[in-house]
CSV table of C-alpha atoms in Angstrom, one decimal:
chain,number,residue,atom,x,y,z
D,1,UNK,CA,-57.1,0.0,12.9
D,2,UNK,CA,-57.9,-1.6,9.6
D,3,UNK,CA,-57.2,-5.4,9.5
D,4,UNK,CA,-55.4,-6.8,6.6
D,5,UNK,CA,-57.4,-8.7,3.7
D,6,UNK,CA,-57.3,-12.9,4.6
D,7,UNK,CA,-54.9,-14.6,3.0
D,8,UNK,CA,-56.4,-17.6,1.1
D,9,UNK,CA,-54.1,-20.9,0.3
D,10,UNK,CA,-55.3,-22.8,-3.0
D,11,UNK,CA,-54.1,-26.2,-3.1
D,12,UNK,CA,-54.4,-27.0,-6.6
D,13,UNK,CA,-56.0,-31.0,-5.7
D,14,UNK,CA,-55.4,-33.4,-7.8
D,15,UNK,CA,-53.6,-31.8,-11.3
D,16,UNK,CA,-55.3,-34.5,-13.3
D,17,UNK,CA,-59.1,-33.3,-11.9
D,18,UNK,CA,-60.6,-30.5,-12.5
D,19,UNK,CA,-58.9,-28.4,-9.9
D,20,UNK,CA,-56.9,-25.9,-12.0
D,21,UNK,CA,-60.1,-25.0,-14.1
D,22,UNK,CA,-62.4,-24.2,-11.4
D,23,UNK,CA,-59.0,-22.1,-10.0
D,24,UNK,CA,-58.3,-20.5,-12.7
D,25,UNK,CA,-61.9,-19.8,-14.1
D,26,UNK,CA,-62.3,-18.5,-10.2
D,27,UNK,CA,-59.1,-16.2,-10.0
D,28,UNK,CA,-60.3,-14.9,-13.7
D,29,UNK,CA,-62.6,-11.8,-12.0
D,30,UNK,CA,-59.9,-9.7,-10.6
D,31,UNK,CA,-62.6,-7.9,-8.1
D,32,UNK,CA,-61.7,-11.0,-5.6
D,33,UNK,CA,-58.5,-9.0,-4.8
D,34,UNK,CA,-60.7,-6.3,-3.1
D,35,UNK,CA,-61.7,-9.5,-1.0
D,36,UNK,CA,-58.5,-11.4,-0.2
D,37,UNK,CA,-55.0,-12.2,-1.3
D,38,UNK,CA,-55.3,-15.9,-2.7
D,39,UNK,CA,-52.0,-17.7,-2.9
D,40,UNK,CA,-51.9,-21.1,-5.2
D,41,UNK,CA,-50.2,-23.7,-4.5
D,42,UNK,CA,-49.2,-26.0,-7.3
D,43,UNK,CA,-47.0,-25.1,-10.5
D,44,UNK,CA,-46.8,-22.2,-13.0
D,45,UNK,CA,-46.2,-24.4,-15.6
D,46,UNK,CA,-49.4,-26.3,-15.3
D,47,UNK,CA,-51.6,-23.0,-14.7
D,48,UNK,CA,-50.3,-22.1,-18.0
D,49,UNK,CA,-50.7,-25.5,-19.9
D,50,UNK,CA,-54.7,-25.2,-18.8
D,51,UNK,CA,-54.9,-22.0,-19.1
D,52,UNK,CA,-53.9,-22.8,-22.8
D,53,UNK,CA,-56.2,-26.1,-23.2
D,54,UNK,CA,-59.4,-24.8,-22.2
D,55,UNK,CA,-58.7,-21.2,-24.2
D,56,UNK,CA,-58.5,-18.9,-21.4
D,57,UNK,CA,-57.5,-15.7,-20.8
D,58,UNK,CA,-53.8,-15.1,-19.1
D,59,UNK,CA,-54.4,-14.3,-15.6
D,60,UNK,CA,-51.8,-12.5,-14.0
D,61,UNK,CA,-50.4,-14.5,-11.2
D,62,UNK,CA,-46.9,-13.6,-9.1
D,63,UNK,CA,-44.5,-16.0,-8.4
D,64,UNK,CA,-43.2,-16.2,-5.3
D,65,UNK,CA,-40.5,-18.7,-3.4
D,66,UNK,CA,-42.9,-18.7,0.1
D,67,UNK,CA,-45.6,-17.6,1.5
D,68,UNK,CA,-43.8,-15.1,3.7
D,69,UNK,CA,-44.1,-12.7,0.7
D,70,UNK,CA,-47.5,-12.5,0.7
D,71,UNK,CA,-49.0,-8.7,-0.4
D,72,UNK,CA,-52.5,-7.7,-0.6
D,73,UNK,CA,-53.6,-6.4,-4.3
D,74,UNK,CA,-52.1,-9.4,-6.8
D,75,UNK,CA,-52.6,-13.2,-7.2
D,76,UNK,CA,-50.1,-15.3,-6.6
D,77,UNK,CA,-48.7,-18.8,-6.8
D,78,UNK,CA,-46.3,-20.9,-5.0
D,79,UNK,CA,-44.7,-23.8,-7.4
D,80,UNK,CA,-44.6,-27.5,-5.3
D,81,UNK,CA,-44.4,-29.8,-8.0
D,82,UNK,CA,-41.3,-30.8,-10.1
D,83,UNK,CA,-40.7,-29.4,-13.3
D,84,UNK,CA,-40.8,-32.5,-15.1
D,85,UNK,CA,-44.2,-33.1,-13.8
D,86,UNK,CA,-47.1,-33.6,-16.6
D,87,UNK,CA,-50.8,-33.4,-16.2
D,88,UNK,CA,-52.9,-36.4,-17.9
D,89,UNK,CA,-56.0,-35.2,-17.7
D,90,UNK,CA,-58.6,-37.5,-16.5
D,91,UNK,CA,-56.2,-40.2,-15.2
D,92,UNK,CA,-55.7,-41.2,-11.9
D,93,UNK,CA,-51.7,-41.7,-11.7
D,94,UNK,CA,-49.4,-42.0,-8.0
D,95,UNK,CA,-47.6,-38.9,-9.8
D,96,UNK,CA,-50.5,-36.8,-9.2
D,97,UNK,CA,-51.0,-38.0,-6.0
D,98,UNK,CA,-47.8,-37.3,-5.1
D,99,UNK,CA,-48.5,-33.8,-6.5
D,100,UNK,CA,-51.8,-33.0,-4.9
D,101,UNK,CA,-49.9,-33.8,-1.4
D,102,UNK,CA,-47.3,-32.0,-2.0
D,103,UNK,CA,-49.4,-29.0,-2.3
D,104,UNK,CA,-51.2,-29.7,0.5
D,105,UNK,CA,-48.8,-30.2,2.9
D,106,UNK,CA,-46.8,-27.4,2.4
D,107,UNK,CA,-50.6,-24.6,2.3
D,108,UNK,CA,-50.9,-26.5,5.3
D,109,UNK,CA,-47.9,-26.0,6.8
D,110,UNK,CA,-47.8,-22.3,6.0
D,111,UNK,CA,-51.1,-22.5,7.9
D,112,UNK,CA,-50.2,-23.5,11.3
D,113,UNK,CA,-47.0,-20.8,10.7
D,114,UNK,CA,-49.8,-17.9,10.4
D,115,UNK,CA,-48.4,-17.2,6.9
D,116,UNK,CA,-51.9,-17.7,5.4
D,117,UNK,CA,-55.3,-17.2,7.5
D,118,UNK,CA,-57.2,-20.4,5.3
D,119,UNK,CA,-56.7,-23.0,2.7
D,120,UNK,CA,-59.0,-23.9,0.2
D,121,UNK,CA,-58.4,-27.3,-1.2
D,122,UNK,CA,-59.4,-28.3,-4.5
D,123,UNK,CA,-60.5,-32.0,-5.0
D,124,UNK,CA,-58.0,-35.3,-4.5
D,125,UNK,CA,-58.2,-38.4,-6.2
D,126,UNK,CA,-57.9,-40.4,-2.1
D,127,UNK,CA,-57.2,-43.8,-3.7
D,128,UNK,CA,-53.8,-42.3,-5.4
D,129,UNK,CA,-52.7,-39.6,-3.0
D,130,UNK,CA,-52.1,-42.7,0.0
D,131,UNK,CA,-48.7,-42.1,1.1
D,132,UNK,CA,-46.8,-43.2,4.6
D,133,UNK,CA,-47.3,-39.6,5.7
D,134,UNK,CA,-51.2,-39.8,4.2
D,135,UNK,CA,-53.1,-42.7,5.3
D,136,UNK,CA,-56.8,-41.1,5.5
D,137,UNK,CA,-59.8,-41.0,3.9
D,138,UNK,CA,-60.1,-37.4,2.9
D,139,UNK,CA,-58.7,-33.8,3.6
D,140,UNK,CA,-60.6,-33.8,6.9
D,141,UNK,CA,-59.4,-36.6,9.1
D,142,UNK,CA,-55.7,-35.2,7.5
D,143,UNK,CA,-56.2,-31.7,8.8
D,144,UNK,CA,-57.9,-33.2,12.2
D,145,UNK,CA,-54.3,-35.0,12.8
D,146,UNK,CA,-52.0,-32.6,11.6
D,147,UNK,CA,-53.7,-29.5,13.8
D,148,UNK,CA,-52.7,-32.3,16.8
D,149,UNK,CA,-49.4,-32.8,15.8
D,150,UNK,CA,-47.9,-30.8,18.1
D,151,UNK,CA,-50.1,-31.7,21.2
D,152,UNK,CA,-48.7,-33.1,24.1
D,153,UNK,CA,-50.6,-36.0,25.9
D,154,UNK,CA,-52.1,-34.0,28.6
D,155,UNK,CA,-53.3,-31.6,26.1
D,156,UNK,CA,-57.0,-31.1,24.7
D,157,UNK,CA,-57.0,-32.5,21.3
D,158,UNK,CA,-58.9,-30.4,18.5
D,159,UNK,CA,-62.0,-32.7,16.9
D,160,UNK,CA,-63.1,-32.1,13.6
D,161,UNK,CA,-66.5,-31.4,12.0
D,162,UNK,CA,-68.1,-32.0,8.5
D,163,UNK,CA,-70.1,-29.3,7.4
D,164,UNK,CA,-72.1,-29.1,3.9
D,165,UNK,CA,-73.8,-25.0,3.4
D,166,UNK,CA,-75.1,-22.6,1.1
D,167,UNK,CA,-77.1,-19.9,1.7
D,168,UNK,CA,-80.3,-22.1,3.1
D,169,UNK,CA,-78.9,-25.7,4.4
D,170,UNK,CA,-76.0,-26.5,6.3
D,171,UNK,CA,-75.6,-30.0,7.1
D,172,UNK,CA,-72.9,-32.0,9.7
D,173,UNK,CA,-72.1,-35.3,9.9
D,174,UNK,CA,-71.9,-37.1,13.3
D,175,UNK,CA,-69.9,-40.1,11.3
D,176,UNK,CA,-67.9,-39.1,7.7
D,177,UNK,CA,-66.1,-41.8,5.9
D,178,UNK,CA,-66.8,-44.9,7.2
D,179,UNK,CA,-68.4,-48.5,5.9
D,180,UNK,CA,-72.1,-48.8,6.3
D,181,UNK,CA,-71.7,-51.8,8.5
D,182,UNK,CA,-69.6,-49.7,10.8
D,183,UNK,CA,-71.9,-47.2,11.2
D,184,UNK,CA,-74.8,-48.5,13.7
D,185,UNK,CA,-72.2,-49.7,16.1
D,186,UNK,CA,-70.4,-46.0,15.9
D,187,UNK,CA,-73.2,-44.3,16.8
D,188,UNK,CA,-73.5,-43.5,20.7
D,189,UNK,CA,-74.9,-40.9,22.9
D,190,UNK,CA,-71.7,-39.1,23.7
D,191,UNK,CA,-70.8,-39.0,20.0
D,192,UNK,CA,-73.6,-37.2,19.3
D,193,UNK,CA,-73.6,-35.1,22.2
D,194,UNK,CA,-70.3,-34.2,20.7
D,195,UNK,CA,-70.8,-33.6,17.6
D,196,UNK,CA,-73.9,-31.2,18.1
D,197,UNK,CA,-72.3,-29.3,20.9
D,198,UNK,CA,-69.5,-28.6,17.9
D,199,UNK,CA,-71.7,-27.7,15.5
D,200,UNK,CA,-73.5,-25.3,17.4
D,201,UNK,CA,-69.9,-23.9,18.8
D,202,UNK,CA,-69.4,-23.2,14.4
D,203,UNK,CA,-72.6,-22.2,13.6
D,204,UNK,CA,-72.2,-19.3,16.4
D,205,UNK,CA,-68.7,-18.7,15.8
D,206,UNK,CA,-68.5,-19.1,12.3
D,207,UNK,CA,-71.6,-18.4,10.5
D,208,UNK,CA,-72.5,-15.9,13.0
D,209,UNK,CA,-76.0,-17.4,14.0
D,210,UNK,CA,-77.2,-16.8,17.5
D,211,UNK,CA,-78.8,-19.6,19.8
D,212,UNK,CA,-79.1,-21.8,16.5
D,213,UNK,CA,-81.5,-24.3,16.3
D,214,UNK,CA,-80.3,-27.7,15.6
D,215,UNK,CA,-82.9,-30.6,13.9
D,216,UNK,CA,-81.2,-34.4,14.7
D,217,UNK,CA,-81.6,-37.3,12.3
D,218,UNK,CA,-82.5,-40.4,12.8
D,219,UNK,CA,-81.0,-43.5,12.1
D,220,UNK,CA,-83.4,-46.3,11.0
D,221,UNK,CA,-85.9,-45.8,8.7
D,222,UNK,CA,-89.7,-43.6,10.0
D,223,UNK,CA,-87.3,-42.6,12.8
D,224,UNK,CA,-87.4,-46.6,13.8
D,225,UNK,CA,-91.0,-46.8,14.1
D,226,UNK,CA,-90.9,-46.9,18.5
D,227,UNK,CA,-88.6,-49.5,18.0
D,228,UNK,CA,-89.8,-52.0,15.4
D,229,UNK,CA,-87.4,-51.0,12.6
D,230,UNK,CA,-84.6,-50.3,15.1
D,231,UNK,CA,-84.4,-49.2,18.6
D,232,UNK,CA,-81.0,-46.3,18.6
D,233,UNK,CA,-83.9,-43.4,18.2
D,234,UNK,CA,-85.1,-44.3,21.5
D,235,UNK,CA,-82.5,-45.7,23.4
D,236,UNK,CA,-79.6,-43.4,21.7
D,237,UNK,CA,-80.2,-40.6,19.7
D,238,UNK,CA,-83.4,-39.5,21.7
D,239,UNK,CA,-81.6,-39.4,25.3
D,240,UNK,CA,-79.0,-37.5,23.8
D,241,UNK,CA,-80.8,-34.6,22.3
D,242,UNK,CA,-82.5,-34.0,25.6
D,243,UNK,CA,-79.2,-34.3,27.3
D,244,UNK,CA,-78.2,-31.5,25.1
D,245,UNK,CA,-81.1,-29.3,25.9
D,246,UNK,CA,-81.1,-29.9,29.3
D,247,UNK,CA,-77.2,-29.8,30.5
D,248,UNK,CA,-75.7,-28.0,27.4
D,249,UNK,CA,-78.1,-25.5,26.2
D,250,UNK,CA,-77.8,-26.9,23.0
D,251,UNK,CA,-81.4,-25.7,20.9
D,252,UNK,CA,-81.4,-29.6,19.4
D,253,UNK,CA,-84.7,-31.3,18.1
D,254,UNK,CA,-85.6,-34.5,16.5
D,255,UNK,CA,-85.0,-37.5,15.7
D,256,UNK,CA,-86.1,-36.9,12.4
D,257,UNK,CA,-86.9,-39.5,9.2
D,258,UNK,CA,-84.6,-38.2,7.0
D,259,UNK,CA,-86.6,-38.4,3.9
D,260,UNK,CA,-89.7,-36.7,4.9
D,261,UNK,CA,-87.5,-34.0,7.0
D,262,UNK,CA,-85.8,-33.0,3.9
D,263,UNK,CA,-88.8,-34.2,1.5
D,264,UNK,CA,-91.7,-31.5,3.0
D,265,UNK,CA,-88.9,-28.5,3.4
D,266,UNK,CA,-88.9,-29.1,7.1
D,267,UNK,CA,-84.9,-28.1,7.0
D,268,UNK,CA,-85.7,-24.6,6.2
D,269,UNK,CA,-86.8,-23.9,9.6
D,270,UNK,CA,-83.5,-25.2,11.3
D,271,UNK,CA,-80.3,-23.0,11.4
D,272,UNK,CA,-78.4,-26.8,11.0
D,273,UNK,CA,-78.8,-30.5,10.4
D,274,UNK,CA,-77.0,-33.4,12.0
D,275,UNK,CA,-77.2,-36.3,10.2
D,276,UNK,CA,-75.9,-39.7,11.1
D,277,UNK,CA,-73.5,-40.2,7.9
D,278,UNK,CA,-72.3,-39.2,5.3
D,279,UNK,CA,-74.9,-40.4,2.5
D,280,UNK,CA,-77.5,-39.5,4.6
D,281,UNK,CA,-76.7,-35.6,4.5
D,282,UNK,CA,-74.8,-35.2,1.6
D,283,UNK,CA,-77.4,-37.0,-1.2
D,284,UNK,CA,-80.3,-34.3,-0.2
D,285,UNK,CA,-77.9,-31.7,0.3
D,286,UNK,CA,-76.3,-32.0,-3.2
D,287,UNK,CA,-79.8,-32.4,-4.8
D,288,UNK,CA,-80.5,-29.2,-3.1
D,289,UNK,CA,-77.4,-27.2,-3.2
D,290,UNK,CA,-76.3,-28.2,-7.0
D,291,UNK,CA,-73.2,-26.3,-8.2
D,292,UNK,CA,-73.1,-23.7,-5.4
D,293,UNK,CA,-72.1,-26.2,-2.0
D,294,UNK,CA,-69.1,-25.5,-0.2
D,295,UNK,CA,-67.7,-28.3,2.5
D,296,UNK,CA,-66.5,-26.6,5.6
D,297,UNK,CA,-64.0,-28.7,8.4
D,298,UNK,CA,-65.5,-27.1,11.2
D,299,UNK,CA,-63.9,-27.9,15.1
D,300,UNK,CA,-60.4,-27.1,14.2
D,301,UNK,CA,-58.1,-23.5,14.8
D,302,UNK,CA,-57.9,-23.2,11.1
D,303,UNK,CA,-60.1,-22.5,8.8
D,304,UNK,CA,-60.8,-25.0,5.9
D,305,UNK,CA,-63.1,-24.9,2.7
D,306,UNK,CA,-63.3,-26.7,-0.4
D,307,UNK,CA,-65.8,-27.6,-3.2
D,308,UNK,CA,-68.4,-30.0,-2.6
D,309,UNK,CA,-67.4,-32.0,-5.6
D,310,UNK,CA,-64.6,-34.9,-6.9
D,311,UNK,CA,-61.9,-34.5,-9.1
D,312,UNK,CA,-64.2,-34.8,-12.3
D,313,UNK,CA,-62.1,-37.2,-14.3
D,314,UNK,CA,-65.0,-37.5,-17.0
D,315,UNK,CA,-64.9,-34.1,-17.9
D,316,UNK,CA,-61.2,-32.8,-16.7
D,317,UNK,CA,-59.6,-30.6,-19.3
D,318,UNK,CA,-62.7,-30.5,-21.8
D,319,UNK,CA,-63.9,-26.8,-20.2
D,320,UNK,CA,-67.2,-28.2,-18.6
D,321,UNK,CA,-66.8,-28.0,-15.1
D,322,UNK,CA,-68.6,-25.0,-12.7
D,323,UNK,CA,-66.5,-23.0,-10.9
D,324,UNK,CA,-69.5,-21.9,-8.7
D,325,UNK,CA,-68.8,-24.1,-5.8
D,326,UNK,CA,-64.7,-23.0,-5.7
D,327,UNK,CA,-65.6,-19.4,-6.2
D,328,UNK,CA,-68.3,-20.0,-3.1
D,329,UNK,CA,-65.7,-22.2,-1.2
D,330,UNK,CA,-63.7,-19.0,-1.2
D,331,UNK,CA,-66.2,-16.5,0.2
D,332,UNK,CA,-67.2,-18.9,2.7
D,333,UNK,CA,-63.3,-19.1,3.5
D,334,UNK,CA,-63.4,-15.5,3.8
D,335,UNK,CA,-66.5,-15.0,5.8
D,336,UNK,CA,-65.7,-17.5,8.7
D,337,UNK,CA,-62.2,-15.1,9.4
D,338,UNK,CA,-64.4,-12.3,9.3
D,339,UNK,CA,-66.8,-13.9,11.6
D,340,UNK,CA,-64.0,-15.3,14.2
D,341,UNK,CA,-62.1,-12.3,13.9
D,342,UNK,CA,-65.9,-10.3,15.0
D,343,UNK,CA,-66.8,-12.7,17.5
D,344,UNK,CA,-62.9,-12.5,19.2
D,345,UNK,CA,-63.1,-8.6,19.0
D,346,UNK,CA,-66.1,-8.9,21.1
D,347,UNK,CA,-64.5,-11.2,23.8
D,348,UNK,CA,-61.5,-9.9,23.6
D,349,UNK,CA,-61.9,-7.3,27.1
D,350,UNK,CA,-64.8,-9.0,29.1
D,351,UNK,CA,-66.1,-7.0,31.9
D,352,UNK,CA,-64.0,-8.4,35.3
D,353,UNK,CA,-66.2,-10.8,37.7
D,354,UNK,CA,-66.7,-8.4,40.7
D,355,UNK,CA,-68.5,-9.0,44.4
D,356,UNK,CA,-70.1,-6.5,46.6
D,357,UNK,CA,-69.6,-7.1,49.9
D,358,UNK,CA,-73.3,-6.9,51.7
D,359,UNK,CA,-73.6,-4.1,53.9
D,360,UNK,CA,-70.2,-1.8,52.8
D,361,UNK,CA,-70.8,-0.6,49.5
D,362,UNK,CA,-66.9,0.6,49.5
D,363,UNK,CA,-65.7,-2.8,49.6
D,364,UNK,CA,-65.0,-4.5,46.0
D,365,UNK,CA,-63.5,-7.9,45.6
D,366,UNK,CA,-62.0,-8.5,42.1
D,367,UNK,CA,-63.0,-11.8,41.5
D,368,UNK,CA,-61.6,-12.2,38.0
């Protein structure tokens, strides 16, 4: 039985960024079709004013009222923002905020509905998108809350996961957006414990690695030097990596000094890296990944992808940005439902738990 082709929600980001060029300049190579059915979510009329701006090609793209109209073999586009809308690119206005959110939450509510199988969001401008019903500090910690929206109290609630990959490096982040002063007091054993048990969960189940091995940062500086330039390697990170190879199973090493572990190459023997923030991961990992990174929101029952860049306000409308890192975050989008799709195929009929009685090899006890 031949599964259908995902279905890929675009948010368009913020309209003033550079969202609808990467789209667009994406969405140009018609041979994606053979890979998925993308759906974007923003407004005709502003495909067609960039389309116009930056001298593209028309790309054919259906319109269609929701997403329940979804067929494979054409492009096509959901309109969210008002008509009187208008883009300024390279300014950060509440309007496009208001637009960027608007797109969002209704991919992502067509998300939890099954309508579409992922969403790829282009960039938001976080300072002008902060609403009453968005109050966080990127498209993670938004998903994170609205995947638990529905959870009763007694329920297990769904944890989110930064991820950073290409093709050589993925990189997680035990803590994402917060203040550098808040960042030693956040960092405990069973955060870490956490965090690295649900990145080795995604690397399996969505990358497809088996028994992946895991290399920890450090906090401090040289790994803390035994304790003179800081004592959460020893007393912290240290106990939990062996916790995690001893109780979990979890193939973790480290602590590593961040700059020479990514400095002599070290991260090319590692199937992942789990750094302590959010600088600390992403600055090597952009240096190394350049135009082709794709963020991944790892931990949740979706599936979420985006670029590894900002709006680009500098260069928004002038035809500069790559669309290397949107046309990745797609693949990567498509990959993961092809990997959880494999890896549920292959657990879908386990083998039932049975017991021999000793002595009277007639007698079997279904255990399962």
């Amino acid at each position: 039985m031949n599964e259908r082709l995902p279905r890929i929600a675009i948010t368009h980001g913020d309209p003033n960024g550079v969202g609808y060029e990467v789209i667009l300049k994406t969405l140009e190579d018609n041979r994606i079709l053979e890979l998925c059915t993308p759906v974007l979510y923003g407004s005709q009329k502003l495909a067609g004013q960039y389309r116009k701006l930056l001298n593209m090609p028309n790309i054919p793209m259906t319109h269609i009222p929701d997403a329940s109209q979804l067929r494979e073999g054409a492009c096509y586009i959901i309109n969210v923002v008002p008509e009187e809308f208008k883009a300024e690119p390279g300014n950060a206005t509440p309007q496009a905020g208001e637009a960027a959110l608007a797109a969002l939450e209704q991919a992502v509510a067509d998300l939890k509905a099954g309508l579409v199988d992922a969403i790829v969001t282009a960039p938001i401008c976080k300072s002008t998108i902060q609403t009453d019903s968005f109050h966080f500090p990127g498209h993670t910690e938004y998903l994170e809350a609205r995947m638990n929206d529905d959870c009763d109290e007694d329920d297990e609630k769904q944890h989110s996961l930064m991820i950073l990959c290409n093709d050589r490096l993925r990189v997680a982040l035990a803590t994402t957006h917060l203040p550098m002063a808040e960042i030693a007091p956040a960092i405990t054993a069973e955060l870490i414990i956490a965090k690295a048990r649900e990145f080795n969960r995604s690397l399996h189940y969505d990358f497809g690695v088996n028994s992946p091995r895991i290399a920890v940062l450090s906090l401090n500086p040289h790994a803390g030097d035994n304790g003179l330039l800081g004592k959460e390697e020893q007393e912290i990170i240290a106990p939990a990596i062996t916790e995690l190879r001893q109780k979990h199973r979890v193939l973790a090493f480290g602590p590593y000094a961040a700059d020479g572990f990514f400095g002599s190459g070290a991260y090319e023997k590692f199937d992942g890296v789990l750094a302590m923030y959010h600088d600390q991961g992403l600055a090597p990992f952009k240096t190394l990944a350049m135009n082709a990174g794709v963020n991944v929101t790892a931990g949740l029952d979706c599936v979420r992808t985006s670029p590894d860049h900002g709006t680009g306000f500098d260069i928004a409308g002038k035809g500069e940005a790559n669309e290397e890192s949107m046309r990745n975050a797609i693949y990567t989008a498509i990959d993961i439902i092809r990997n959880r799709r494999r890896d549920d195929r292959a657990h879908r009929h386990p083998l039932r738990k049975q017991y021999y009685e000793k002595g009277n090899d007639n007698v079997v006890l279904d255990l399962s």
